Coordinates of C-alpha atoms in Angstrom, one line a residue:
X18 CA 0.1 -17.9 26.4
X19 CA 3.4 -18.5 28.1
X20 CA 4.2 -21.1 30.5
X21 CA 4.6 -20.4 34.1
X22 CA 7.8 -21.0 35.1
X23 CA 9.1 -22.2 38.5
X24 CA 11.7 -19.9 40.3
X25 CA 13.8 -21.2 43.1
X26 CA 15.9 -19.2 45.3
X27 CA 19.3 -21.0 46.1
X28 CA 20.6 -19.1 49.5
X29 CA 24.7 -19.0 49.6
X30 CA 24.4 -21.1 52.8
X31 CA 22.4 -23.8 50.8
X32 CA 24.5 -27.1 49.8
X33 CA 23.2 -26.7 46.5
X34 CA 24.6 -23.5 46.4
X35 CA 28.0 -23.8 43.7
X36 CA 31.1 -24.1 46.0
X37 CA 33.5 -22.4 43.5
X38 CA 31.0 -18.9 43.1
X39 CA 31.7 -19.2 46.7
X40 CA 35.1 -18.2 46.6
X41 CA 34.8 -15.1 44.4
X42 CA 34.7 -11.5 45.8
X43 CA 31.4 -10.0 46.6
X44 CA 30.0 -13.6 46.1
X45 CA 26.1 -13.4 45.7
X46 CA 23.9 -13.7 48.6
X47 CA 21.3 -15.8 46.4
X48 CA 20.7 -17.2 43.1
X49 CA 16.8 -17.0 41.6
X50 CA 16.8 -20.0 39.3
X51 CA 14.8 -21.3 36.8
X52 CA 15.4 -25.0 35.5
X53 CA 17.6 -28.1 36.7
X54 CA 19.4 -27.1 40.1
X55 CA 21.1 -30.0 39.2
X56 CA 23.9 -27.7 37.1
X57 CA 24.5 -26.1 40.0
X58 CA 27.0 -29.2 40.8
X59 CA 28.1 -29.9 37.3
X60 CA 31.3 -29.1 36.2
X61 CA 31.3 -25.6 34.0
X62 CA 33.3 -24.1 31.9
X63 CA 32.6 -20.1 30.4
X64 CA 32.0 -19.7 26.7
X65 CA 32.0 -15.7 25.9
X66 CA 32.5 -13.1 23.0
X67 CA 30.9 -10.0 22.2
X68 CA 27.6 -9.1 20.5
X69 CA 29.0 -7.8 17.4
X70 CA 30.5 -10.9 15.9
X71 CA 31.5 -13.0 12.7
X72 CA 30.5 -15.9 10.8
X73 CA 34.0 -17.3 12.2
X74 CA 33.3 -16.7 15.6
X75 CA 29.5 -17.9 15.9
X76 CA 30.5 -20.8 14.2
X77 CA 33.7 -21.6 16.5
X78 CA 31.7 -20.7 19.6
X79 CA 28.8 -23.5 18.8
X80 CA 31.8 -25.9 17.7
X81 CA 33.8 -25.3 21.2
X82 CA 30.2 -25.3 23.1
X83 CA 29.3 -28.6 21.4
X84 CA 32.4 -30.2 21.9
X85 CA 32.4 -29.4 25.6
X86 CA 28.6 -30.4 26.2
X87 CA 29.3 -33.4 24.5
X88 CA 31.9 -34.6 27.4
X89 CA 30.1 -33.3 29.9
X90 CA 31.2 -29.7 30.4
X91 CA 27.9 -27.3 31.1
X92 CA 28.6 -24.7 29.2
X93 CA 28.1 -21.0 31.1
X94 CA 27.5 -17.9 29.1
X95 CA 25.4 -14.7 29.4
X96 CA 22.4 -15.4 26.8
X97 CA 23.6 -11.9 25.0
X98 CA 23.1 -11.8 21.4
X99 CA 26.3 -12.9 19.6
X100 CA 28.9 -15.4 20.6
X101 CA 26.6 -15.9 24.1
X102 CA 23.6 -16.7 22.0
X103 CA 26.2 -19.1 19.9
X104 CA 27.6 -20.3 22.6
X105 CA 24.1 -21.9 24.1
X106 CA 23.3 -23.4 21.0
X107 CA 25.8 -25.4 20.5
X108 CA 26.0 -26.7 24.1
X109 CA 21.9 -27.5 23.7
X110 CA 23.1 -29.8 20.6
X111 CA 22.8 -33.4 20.8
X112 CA 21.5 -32.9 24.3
X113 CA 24.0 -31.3 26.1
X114 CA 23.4 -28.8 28.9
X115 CA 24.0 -24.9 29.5
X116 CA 23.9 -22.0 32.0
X117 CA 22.7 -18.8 31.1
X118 CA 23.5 -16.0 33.7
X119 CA 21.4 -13.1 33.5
X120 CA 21.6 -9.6 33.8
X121 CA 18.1 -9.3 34.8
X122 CA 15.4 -11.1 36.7
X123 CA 15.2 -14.7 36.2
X124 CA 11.8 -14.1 34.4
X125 CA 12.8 -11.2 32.1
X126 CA 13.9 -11.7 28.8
X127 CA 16.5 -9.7 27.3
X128 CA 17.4 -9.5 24.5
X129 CA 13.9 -9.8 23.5
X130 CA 14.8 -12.0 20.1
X131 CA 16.1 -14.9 22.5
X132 CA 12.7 -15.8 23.5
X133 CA 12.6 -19.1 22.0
X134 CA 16.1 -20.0 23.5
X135 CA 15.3 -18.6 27.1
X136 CA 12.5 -21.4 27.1
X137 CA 14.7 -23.9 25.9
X138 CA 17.3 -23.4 28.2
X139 CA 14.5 -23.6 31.5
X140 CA 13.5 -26.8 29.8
X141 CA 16.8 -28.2 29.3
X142 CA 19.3 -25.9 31.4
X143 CA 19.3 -23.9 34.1
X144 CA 18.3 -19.8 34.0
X145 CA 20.3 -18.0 37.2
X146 CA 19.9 -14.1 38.2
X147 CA 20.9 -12.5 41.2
X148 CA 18.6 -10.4 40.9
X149 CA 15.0 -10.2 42.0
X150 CA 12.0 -11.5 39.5
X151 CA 10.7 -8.1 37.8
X152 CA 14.0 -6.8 37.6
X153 CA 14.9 -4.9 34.5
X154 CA 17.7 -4.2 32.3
X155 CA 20.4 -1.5 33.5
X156 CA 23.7 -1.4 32.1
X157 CA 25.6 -1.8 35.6
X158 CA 24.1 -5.2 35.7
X159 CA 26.2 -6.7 33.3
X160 CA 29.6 -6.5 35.1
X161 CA 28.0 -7.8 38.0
X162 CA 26.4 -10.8 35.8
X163 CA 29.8 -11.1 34.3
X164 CA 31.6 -12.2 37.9
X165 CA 29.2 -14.5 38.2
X166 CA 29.5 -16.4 35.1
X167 CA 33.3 -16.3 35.5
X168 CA 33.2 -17.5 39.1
X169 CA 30.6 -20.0 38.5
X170 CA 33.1 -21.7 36.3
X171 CA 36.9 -23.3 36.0
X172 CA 38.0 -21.5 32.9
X173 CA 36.9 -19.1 30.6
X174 CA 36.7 -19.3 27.0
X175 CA 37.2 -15.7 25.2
X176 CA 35.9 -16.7 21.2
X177 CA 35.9 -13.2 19.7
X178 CA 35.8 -9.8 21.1
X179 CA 36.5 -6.3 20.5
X180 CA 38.6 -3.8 22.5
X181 CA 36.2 -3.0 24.5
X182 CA 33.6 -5.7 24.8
X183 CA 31.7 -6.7 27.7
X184 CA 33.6 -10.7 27.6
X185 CA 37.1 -9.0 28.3
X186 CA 35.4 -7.6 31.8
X187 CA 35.0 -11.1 32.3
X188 CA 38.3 -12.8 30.9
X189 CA 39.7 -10.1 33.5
X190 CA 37.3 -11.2 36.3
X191 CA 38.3 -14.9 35.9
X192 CA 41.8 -14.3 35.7
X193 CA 41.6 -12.1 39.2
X194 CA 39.5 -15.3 40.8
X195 CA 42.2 -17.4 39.9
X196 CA 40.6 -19.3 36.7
X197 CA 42.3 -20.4 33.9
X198 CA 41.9 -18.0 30.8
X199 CA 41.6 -18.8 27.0
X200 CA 41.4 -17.3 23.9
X201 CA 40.6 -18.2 20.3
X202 CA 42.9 -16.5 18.0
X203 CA 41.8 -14.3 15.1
X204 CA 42.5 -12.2 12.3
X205 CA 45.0 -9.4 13.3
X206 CA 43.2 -6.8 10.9
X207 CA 39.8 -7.6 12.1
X208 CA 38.4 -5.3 15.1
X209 CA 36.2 -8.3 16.2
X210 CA 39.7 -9.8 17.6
X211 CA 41.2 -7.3 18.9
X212 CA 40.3 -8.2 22.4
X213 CA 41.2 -12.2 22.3
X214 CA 44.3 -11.4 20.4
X215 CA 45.0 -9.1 23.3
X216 CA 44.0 -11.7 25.5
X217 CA 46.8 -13.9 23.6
X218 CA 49.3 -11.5 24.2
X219 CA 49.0 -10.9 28.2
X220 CA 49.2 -14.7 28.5
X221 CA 45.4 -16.2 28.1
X222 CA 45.8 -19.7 26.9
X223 CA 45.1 -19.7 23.0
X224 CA 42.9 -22.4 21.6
X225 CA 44.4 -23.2 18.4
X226 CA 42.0 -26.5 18.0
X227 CA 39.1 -27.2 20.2
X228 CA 41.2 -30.9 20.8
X229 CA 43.5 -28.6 22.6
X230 CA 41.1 -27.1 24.9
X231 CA 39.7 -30.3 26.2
X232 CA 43.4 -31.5 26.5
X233 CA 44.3 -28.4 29.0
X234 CA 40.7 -29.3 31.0
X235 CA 41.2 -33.0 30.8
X236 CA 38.5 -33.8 29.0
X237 CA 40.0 -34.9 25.8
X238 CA 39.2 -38.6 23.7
X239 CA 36.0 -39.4 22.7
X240 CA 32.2 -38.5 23.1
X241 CA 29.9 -41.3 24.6
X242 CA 27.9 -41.5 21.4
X243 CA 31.6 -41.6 19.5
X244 CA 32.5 -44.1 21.6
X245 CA 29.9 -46.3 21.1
X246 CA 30.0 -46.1 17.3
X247 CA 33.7 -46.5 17.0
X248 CA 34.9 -49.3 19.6
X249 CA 33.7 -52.7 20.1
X250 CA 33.2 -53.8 23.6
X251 CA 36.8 -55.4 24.4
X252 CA 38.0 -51.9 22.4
X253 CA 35.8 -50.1 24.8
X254 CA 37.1 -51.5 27.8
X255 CA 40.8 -50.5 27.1
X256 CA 40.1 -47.4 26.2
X257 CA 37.8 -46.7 29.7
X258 CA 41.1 -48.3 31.7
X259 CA 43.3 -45.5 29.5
X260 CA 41.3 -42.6 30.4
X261 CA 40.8 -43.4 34.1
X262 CA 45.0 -44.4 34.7
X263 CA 46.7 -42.5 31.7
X264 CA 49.2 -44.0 29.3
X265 CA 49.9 -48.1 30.1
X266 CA 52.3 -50.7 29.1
X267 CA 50.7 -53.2 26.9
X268 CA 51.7 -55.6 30.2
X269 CA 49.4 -53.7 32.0
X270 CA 46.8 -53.6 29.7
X271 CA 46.8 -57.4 29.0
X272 CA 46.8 -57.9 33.6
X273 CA 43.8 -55.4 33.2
X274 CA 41.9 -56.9 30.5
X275 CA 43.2 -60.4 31.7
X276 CA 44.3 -60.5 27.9
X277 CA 47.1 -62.4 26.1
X278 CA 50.0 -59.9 25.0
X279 CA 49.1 -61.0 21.1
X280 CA 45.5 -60.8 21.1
X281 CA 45.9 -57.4 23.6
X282 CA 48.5 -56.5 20.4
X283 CA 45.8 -56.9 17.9
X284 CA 43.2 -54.7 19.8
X285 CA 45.7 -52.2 19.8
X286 CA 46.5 -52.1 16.1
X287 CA 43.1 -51.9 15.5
X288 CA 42.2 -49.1 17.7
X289 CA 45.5 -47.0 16.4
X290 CA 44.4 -47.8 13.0
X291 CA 41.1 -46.0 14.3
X292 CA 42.8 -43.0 15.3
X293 CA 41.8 -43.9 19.2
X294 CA 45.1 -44.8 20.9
X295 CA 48.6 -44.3 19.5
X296 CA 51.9 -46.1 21.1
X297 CA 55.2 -44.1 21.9
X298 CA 58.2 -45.0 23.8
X299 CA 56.7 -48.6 24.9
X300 CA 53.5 -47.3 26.3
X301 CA 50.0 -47.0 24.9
X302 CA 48.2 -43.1 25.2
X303 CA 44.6 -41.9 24.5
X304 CA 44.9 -40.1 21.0
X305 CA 43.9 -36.5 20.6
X306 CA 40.9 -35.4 19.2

């Protein structure tokens, strides 16, 4: 027997309610929700692709998903089979969080086969609808759910789509609410890429590594549970003052670690020889992932 779940309405005039859907044209008077309001606030980022998909792009979409949750990034998608599907996964990974905006009611389950996942993600994530409990499935749902899991979020992240899939209606939609657009590239004789190549070539953003991506959202360096494996504490410390001011002078560093320059010159070799920081034109930078 199935779990009774909890459904909350979140009214547009709510302070809960997510201050950037607010901007968007035709902006939902209310939200049915099932899970941890708490997302609402988080800082989101759109993970889409179409239901017809490759071994490629389900793997890239739990890899970017991962990567994101991991700093985090909730990760917003459509809970479609496919790259959506993908897409949650990966952000559900070592703990990390996920939105999944419905074409539905908040209690319906569609497709049918993400049962299992639907329940994970009102465990551990946040289910949102605007649409009544009981509602069903109708295709003009979906480019109404697409706006909303565009304007929920800063960017969009196209990982692989057809001509004419459904994630291109919403690469559009974020681009016309004035979010930043991005596209995996893929194989240009493959008609799974057609639409993020497109997407390429009318200017989206490509994502050439997933480093790159959190570079361009200013998320970049190092997971928490990276961190702690890879730095000691004095390590940790300089690398916390790096991400918070940007790149520093090893004078600065040694004032803000109340260092001496040759021990505050041995930390730093260390951590370059990590792959952490790297020096360049007397100042000290986060590395890339």
């Amino acid at each position: 027997m199935e779990k009774k779940r909890t459904i909350e309405v979140v009214d547009m005039n709510s302070e809960i309610f997510p201050k950037r859907l607010r901007e968007i044209e035709r902006c939902p008077k209310q939200l049915y929700c099932i899970g941890s309001l708490e997302l609402l606030g988080r800082r989101t980022v759109a993970v889409v692709g179409s239901r017809r998909t490759t071994q490629y792009g389900r793997n890239t979409a739990r890899e970017i998903a991962r990567k994101l949750s991991e700093r985090g990034i909730t990760v917003v998608s459509g809970m479609a089979a496919g790259i959506d599907t993908c897409a949650h996964e990966g952000a559900l990974k070592y703990e990390g969080s996920t939105i999944a905006v419905l074409g539905c009611g908040p209690d319906v389950c569609y497709p049918k086969i993400n049962r299992e996942l639907k329940s994970t993600i009102e465990d551990r994530g946040l289910i949102v609808s605007e649409f009544m409990p009981g509602t069903g499935v109708e295709r003009y749902h979906f480019p109404m759910r697409n706006r909303i899991i565009s304007g929920l979020c800063e960017g969009t992240v196209v990982v692989q789509a057809g001509a004419a899939s459904g994630a291109m209606i919403t690469a559009e939609l974020a681009a016309d609410q004035n979010r930043a657009v991005y596209a995996v590239p893929g194989n240009i004789d493959s008609q799974y890429n057609l639409g993020n190549n497109k997407l390429i070539k009318d200017g989206a953003i490509p994502v050439i590594t997933v480093g790159d991506l959190l570079d361009e959202l200013g998320a970049g360096g190092l997971s928490e549970d990276e961190a702690e494996i890879l730095l000691s504490d004095t390590e940790r410390g300089v690398y916390d003052i790096l991400m918070q001011k940007g790149e520093m002078t090893v004078d600065m560093l040694c004032i803000e670690m109340k260092q001496k320059p040759s021990d505050m010159a041995k930390i730093l070799a260390i951590m370059e020889l990590k792959g952490i920081v790297f020096s360049s034109m007397g100042k000290i930078f986060i590395a890339k992932n």
